[in-house]
mmCIF file of C-alpha atoms in Angstrom:
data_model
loop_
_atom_site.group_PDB
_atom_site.id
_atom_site.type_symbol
_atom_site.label_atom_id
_atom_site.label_comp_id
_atom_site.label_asym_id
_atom_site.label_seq_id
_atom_site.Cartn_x
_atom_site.Cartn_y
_atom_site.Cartn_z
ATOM 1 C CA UNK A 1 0.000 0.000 0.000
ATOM 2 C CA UNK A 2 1.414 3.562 -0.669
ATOM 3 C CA UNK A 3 0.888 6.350 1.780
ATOM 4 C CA UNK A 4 -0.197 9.354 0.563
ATOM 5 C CA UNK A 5 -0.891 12.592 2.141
ATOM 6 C CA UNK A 6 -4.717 14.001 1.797
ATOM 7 C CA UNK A 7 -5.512 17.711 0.309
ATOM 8 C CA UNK A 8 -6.320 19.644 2.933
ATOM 9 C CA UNK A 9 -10.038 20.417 1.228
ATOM 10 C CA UNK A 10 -12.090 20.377 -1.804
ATOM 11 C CA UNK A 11 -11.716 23.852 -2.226
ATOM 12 C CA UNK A 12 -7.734 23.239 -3.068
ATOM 13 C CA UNK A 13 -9.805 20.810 -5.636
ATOM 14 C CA UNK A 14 -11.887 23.166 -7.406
ATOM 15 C CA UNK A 15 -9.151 25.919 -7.170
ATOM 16 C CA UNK A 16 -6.706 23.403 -9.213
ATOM 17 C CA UNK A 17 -9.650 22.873 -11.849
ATOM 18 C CA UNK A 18 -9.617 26.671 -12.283
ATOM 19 C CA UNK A 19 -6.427 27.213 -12.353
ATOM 20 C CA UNK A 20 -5.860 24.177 -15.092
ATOM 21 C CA UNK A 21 -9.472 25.606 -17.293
ATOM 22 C CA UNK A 22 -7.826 29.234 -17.301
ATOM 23 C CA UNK A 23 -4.295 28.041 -18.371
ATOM 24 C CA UNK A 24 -5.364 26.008 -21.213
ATOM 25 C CA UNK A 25 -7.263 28.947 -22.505
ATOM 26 C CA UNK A 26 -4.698 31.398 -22.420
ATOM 27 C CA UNK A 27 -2.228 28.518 -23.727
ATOM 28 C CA UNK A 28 -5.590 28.331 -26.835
ATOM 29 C CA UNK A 29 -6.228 32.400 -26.719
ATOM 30 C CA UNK A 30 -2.567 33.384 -26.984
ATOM 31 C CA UNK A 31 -1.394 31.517 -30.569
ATOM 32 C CA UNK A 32 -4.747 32.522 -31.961
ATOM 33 C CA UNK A 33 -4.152 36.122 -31.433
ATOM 34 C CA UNK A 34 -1.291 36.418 -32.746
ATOM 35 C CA UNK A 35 -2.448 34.352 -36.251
ATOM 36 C CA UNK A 36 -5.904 35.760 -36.547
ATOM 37 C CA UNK A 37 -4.378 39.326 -35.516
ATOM 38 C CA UNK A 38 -2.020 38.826 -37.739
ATOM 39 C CA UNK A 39 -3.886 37.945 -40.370
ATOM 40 C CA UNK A 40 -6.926 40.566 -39.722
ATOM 41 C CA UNK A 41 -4.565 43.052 -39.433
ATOM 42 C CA UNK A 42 -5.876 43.708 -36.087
ATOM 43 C CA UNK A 43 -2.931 45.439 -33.901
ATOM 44 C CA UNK A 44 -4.709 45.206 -30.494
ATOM 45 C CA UNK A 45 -5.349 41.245 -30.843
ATOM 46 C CA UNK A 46 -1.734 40.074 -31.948
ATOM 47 C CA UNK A 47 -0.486 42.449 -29.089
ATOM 48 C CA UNK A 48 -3.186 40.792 -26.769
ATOM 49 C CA UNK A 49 -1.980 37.296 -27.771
ATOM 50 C CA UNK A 50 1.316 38.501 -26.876
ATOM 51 C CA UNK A 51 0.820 40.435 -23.315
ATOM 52 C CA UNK A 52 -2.246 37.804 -22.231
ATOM 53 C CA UNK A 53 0.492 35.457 -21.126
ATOM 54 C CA UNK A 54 2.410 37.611 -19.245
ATOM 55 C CA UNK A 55 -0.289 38.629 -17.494
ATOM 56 C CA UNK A 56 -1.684 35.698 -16.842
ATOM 57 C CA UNK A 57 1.330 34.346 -15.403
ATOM 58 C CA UNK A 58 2.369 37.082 -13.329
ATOM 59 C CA UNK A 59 -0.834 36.767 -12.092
ATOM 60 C CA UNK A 60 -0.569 33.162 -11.299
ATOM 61 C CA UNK A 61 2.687 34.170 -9.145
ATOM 62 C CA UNK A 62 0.837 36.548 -7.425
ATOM 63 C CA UNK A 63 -1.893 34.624 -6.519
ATOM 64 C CA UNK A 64 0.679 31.653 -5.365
ATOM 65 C CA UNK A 65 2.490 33.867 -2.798
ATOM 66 C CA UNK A 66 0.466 33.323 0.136
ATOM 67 C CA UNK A 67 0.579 29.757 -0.152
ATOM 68 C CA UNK A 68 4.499 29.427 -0.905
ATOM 69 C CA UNK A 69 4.801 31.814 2.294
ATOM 70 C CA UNK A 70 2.828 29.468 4.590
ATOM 71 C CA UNK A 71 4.817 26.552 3.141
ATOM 72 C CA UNK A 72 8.518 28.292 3.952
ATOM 73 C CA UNK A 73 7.030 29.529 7.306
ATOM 74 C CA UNK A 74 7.054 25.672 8.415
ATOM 75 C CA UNK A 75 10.431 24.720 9.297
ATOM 76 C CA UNK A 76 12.039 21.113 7.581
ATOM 77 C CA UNK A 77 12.871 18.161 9.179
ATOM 78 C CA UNK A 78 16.126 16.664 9.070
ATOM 79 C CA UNK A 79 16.690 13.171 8.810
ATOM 80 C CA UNK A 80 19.520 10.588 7.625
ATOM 81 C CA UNK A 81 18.282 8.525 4.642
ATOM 82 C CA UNK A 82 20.185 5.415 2.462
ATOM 83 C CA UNK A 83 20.475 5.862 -0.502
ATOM 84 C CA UNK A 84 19.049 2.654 -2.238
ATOM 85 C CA UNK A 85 19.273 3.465 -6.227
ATOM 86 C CA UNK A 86 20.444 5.962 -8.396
ATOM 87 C CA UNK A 87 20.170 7.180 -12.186
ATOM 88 C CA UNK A 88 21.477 9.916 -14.005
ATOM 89 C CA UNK A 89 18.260 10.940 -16.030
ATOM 90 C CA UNK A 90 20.619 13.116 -18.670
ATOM 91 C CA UNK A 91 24.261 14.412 -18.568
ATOM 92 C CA UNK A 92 24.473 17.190 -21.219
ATOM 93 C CA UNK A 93 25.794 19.840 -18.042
ATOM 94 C CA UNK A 94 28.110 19.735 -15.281
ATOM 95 C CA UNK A 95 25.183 19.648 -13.218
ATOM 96 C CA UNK A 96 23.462 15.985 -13.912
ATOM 97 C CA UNK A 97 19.769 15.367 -12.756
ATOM 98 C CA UNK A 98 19.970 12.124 -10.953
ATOM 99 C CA UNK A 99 16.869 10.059 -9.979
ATOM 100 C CA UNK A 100 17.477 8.593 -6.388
ATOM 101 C CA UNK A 101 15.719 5.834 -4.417
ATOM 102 C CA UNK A 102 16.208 7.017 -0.678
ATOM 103 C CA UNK A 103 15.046 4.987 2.372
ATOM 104 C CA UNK A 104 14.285 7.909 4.962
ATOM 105 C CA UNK A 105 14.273 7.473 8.496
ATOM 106 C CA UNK A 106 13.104 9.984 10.886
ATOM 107 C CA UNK A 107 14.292 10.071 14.318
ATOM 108 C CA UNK A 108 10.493 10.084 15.851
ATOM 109 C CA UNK A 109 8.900 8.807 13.210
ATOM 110 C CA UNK A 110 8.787 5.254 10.760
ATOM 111 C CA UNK A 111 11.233 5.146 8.067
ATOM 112 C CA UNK A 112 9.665 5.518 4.836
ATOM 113 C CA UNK A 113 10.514 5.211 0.953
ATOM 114 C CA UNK A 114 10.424 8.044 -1.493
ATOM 115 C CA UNK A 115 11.601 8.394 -5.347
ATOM 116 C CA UNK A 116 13.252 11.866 -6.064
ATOM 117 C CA UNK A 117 14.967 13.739 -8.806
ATOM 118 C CA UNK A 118 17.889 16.106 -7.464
ATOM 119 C CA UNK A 119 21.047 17.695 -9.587
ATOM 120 C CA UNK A 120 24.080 16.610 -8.734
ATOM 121 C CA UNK A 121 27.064 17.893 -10.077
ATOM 122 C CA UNK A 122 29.308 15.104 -11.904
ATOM 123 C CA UNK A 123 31.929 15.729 -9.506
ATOM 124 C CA UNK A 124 30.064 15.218 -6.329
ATOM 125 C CA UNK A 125 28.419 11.780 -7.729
ATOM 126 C CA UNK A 126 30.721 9.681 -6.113
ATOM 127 C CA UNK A 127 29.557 11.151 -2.852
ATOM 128 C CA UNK A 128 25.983 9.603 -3.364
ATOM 129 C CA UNK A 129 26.456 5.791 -4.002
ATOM 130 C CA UNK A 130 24.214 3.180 -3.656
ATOM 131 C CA UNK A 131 24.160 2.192 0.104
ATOM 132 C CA UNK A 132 25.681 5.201 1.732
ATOM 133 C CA UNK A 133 23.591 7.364 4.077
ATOM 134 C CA UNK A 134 23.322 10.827 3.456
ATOM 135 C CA UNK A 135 21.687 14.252 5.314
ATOM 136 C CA UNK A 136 17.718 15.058 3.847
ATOM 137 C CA UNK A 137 15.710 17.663 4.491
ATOM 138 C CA UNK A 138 12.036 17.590 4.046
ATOM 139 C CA UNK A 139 8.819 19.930 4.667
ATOM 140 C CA UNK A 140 6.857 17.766 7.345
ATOM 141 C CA UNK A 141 3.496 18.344 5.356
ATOM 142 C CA UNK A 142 4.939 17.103 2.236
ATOM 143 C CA UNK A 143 7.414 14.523 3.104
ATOM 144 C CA UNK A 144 7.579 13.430 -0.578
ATOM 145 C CA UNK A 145 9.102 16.971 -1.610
ATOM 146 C CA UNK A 146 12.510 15.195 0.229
ATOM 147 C CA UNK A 147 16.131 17.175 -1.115
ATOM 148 C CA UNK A 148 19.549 15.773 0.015
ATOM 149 C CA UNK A 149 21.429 18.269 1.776
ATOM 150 C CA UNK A 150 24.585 18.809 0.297
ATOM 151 C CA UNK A 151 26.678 20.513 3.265
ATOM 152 C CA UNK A 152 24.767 19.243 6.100
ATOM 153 C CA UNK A 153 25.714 20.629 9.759
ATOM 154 C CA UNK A 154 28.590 18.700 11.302
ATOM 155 C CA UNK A 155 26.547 17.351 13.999
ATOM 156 C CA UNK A 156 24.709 15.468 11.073
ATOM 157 C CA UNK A 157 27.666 14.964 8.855
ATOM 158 C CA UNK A 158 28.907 12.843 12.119
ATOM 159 C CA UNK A 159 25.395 11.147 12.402
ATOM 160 C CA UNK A 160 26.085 10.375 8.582
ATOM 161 C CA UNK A 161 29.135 9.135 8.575
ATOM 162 C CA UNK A 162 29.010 6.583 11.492
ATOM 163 C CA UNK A 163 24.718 5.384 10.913
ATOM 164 C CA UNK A 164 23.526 2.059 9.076
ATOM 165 C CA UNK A 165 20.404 1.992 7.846
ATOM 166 C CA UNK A 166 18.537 -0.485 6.523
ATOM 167 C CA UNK A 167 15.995 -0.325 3.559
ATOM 168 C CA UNK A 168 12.513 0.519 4.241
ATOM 169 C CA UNK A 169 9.787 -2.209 2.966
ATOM 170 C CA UNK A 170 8.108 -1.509 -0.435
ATOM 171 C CA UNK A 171 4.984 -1.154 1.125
ATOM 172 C CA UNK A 172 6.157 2.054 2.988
ATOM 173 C CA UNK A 173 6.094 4.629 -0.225
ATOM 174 C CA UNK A 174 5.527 8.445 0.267
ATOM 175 C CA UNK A 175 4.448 9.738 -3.045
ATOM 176 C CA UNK A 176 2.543 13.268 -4.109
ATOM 177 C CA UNK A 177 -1.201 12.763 -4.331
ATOM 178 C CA UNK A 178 -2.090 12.543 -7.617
ATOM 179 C CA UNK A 179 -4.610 14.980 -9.033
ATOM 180 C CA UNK A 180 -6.647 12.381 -11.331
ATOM 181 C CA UNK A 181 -7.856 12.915 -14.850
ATOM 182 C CA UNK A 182 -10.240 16.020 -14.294
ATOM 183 C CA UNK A 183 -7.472 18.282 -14.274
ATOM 184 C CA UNK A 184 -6.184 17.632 -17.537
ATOM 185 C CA UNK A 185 -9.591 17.360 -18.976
ATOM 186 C CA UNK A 186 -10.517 20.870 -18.374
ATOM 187 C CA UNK A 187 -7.002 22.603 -19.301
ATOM 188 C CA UNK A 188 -7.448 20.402 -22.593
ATOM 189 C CA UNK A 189 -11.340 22.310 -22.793
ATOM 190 C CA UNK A 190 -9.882 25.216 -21.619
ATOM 191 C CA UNK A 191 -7.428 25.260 -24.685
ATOM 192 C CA UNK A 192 -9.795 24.385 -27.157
ATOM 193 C CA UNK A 193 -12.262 27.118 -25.907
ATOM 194 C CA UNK A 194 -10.169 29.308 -25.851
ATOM 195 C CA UNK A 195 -8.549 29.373 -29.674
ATOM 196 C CA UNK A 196 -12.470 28.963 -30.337
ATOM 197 C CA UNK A 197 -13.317 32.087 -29.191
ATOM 198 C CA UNK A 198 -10.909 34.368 -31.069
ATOM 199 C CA UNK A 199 -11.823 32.441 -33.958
ATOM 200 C CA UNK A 200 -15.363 33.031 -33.688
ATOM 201 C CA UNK A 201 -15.049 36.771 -32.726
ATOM 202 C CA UNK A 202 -12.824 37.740 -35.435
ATOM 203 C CA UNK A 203 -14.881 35.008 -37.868
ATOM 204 C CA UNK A 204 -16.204 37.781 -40.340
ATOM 205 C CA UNK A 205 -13.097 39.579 -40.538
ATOM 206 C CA UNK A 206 -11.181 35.752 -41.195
ATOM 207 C CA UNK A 207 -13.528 34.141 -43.845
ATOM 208 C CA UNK A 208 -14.958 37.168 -45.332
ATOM 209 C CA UNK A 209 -11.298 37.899 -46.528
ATOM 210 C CA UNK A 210 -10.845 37.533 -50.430
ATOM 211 C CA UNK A 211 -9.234 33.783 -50.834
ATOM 212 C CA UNK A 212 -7.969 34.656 -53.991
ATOM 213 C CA UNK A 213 -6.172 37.633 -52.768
ATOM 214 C CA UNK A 214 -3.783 35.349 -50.800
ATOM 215 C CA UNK A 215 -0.791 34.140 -52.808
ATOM 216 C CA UNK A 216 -0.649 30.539 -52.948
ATOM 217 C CA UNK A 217 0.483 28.148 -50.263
ATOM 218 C CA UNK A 218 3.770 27.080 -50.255
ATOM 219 C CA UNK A 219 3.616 22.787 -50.142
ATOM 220 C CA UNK A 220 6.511 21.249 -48.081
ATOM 221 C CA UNK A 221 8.973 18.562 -49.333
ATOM 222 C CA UNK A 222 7.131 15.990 -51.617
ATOM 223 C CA UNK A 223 7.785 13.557 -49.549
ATOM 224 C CA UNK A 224 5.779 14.848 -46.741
ATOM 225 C CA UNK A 225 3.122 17.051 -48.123
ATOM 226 C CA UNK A 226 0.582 14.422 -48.563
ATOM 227 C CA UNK A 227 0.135 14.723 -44.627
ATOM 228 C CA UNK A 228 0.636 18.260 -44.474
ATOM 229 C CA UNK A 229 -1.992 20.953 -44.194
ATOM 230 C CA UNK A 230 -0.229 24.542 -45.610
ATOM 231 C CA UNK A 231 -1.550 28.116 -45.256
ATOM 232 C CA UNK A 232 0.473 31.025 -46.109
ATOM 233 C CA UNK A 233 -0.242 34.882 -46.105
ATOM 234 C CA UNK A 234 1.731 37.599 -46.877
ATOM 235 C CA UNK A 235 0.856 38.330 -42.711
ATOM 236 C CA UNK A 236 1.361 34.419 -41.245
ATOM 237 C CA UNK A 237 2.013 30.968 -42.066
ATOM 238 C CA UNK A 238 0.707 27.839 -40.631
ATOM 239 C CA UNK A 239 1.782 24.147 -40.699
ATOM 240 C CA UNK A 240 -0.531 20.996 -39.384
ATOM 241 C CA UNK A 241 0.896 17.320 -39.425
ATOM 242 C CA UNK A 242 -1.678 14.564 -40.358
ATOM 243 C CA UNK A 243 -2.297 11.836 -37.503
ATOM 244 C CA UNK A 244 0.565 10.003 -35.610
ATOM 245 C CA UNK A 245 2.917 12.557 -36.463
ATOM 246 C CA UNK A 246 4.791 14.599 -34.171
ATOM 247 C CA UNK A 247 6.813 18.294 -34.531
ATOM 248 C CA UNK A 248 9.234 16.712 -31.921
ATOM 249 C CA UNK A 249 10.046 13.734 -35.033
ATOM 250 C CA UNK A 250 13.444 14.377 -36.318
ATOM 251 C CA UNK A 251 13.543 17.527 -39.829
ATOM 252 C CA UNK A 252 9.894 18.022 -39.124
ATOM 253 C CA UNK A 253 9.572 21.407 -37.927
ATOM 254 C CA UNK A 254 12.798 22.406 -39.991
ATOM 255 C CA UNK A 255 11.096 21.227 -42.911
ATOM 256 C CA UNK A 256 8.184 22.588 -42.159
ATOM 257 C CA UNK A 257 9.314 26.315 -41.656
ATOM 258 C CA UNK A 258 10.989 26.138 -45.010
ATOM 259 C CA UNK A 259 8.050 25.098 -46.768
ATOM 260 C CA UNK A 260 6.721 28.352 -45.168
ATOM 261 C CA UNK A 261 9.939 30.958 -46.245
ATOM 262 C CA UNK A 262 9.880 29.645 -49.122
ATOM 263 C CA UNK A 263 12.656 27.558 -48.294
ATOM 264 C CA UNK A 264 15.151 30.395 -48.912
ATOM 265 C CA UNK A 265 14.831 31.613 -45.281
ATOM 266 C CA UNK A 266 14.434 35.364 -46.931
ATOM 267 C CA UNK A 267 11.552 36.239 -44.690
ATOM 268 C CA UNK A 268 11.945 37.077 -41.368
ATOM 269 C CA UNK A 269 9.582 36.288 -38.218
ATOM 270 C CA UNK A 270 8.168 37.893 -35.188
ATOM 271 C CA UNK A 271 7.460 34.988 -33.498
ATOM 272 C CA UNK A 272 7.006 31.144 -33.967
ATOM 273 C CA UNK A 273 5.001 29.213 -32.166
ATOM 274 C CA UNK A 274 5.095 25.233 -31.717
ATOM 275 C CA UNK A 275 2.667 22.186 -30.323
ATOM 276 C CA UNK A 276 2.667 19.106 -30.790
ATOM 277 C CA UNK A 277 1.183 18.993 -34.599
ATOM 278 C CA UNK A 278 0.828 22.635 -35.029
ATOM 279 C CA UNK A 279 3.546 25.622 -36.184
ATOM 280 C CA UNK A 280 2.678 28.909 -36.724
ATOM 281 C CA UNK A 281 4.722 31.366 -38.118
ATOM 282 C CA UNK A 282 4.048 35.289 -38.045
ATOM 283 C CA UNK A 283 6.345 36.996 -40.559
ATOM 284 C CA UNK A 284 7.836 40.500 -39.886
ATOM 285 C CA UNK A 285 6.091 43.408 -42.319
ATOM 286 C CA UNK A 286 8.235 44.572 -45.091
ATOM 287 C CA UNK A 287 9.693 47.609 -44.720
ATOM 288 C CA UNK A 288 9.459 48.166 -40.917
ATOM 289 C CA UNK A 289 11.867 47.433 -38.214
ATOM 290 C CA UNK A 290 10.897 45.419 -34.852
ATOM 291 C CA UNK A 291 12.440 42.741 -32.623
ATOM 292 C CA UNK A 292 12.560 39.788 -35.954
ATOM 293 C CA UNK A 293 15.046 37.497 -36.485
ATOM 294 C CA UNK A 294 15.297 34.000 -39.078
ATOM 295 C CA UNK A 295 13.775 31.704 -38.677
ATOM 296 C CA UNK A 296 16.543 29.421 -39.981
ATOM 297 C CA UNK A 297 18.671 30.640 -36.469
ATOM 298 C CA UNK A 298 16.092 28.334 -34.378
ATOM 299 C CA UNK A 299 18.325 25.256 -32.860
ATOM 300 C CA UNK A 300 15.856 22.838 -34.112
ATOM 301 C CA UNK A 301 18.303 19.615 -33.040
ATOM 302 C CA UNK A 302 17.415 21.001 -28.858
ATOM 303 C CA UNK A 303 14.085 21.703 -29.554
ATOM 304 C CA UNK A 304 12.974 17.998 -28.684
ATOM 305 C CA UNK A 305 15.542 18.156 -25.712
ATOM 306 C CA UNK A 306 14.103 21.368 -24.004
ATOM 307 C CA UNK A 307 10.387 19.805 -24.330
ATOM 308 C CA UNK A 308 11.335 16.959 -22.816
ATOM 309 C CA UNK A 309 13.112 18.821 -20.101
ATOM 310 C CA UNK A 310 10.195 20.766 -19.553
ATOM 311 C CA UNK A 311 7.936 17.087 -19.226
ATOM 312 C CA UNK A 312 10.239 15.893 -16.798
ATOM 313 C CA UNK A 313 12.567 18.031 -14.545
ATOM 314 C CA UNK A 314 9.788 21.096 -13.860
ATOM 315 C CA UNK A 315 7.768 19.064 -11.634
ATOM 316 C CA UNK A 316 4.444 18.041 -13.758
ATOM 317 C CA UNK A 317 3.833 14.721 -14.309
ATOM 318 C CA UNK A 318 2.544 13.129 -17.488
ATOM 319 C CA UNK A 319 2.358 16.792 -19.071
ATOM 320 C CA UNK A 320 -0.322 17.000 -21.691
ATOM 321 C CA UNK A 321 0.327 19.662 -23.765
ATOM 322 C CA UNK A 322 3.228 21.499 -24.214
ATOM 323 C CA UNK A 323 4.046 24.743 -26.376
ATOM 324 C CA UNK A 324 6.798 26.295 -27.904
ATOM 325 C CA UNK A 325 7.670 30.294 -28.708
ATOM 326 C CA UNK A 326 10.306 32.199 -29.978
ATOM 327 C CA UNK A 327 10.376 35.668 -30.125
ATOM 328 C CA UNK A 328 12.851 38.427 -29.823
ATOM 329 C CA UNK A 329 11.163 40.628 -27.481
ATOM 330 C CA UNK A 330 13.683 41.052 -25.242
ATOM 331 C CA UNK A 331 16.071 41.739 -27.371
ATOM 332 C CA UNK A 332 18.221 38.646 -28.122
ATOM 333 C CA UNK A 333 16.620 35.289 -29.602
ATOM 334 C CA UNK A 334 14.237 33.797 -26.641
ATOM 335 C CA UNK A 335 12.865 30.366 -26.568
ATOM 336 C CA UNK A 336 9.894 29.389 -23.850
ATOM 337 C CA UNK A 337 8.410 26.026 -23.785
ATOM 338 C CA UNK A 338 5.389 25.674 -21.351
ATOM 339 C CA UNK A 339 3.949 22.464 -20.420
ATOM 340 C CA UNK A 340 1.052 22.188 -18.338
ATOM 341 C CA UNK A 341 -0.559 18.628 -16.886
ATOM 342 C CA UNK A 342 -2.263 17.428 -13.385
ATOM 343 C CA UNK A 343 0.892 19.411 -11.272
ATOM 344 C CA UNK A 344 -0.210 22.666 -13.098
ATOM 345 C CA UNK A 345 1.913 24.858 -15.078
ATOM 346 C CA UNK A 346 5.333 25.205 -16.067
ATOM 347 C CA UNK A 347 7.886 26.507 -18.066
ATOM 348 C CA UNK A 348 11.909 27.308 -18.716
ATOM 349 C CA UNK A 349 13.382 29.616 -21.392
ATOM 350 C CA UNK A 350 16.492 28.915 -23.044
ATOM 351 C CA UNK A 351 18.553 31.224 -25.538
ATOM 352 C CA UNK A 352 19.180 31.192 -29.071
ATOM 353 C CA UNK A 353 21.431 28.101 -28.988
ATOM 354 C CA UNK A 354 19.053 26.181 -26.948
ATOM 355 C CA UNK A 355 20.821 26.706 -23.723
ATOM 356 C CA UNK A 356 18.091 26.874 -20.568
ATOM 357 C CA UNK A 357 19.145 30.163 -18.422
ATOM 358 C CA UNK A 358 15.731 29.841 -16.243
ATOM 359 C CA UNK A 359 13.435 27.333 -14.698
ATOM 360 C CA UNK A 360 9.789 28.040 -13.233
ATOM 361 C CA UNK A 361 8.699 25.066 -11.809
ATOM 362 C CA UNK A 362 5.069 23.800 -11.144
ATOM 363 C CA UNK A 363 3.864 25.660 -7.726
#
């Protein structure tokens, strides 16, 4: 049996549906803005799908801060723990994230078992072997949220170096409650609704346009444009993959933003935005200057990397959807992928080689 700690209400409940039905709307509202806007010509939209986000997640912090203060207002508990397994998930940095088994035991309370994912740097690995004991530190609310202490007091490096410890049984697992299917069902409705609804607003202005005006779409590589759906404007360009296909497969997306510049790479971007089967590209105006850049700069070979970093390392488990954008609005080349599953969402931004310089982890 695994032991689990309860939520405190069903208000925390109905607070986590909210919060996931708002974020997938604004993670629907904000690519559609910035297409339709685009495309409409429509100055306030594309600078609504751009600032929407921003808002939303500074509001999100916000909102957040009385809880995270309540949670570092309650002190940890320290504890020696053995360290039963170990894997080094990926080791592309000095500082590797390694996925420990740990056996804690409390001094006035039952040992227990608990799965974690820490970075380590490659130097201090051999410190962390399979079957040494080691200093933790864990809230006492959340004992799954358990971090090895890397320069524990020398009271406890003493209690580290001379304990044995012996494994705790299976049956004794702490693990984070999980949040169940609803969650992801309404950020997935809240995502749909809310793409919908710019579509639907800005519906006379999108299909009363002249078709024929529109120069011809540009088809991708014959090899792959039988599952390809192309639209191209002189504003935006837009890419869909067919079924069982992926953006994260290897030459997809590269191919895919050359079938929409043309494949020259002579037209420059404001932004491009990423899902799973779905690129949108919205192309700087002739003639005007801005924060654009080539599209042929992106580092498509990390892209799959940094998604999967998001899935895994930002604390959201089985992520459902996951988006991609690259702008250059703060003045050098900027890539944010956001994820968002059960845990919430989450994000990290990396720089124009595909190097992460921040994390925000599910709160």
């Amino acid at each position: 049996m695994t032991i689990t700690t309860e939520r405190t209400s069903a208000g925390r409940r109905t607070a986590a549906l909210a919060r996931g039905f708002l974020t997938g709307g604004v993670i629907g509202l904000s690519p559609a803005a910035l297409v339709v806007g685009t495309v409409v010509e429509s100055v306030p939209l594309f600078v609504a799908g751009l600032v929407v986000p921003l808002v939303y997640g500074l509001l999100l912090h916000l909102a957040g801060a009385p809880r995270r203060a309540r949670e570092a207002a309650v002190a940890p508990r320290t504890a020696l723990a053995l360290v039963g397994d170990r894997e080094a998930v990926r080791g592309e940095t000095s500082d590797v994230p390694v996925r420990f088994e740990l056996t804690v035991a409390p001094d006035d309370a039952p040992p227990f078992r608990v799965t974690v994912t820490q970075d380590v740097h490659v130097v201090d690995l051999p410190d962390y072997r399979p079957g040494g004991v080691v200093v933790v530190a864990y809230p006492p609310d959340r004992p799954w949220r358990v971090r090895i202490v890397k320069r524990p007091t020398p009271q406890w490096e003493e209690r580290a170096a001379g304990a044995r410890l012996d494994s705790a049984p299976g049956a004794a697992v702490v693990a984070e409650p999980p949040e169940g299917t609803a969650v992801g069902f309404v950020t997935l409705l809240g995502l749909v609704l809310g793409a919908a609804a710019v579509i639907l607003l800005f519906r006379a202005d999108l299909f009363g346009r002249d078709a024929t005006a529109l120069p011809p779409a540009t088809p991708g590589p014959s090899a792959s444009s039988a599952s390809w759906t192309v639209a191209v404007s002189a504003e935006s360009g837009s890419v869909t993959l067919g079924a069982g296909r992926s953006f994260l497969d290897e030459g997809e997306l590269r191919r895919a933003v050359a079938s929409l510049t043309g494949g020259a790479g002579t037209r420059e971007a404001l932004s491009v935005v990423v899902q799973e089967r779905l690129v949108s590209v919205v192309f700087a105006p002739t003639g005007t200057r801005g924060p654009r850049f080539d599209p042929r700069s992106l580092p498509y070979a990390r892209i799959p990397a940094l998604v999967e970093e998001a899935r895994t390392t930002l604390g959201v488990p089985s992520a459902r959807t996951w988006q991609l954008t690259a702008d250059r609005l703060t003045g050098s080349l900027t890539l944010r992928v956001a994820v968002t599953g059960p845990g919430g969402p989450a994000s990290l931004e990396a720089d124009g080689q595909g190097k992460v310089v921040r994390r925000t982890p599910a709160r």
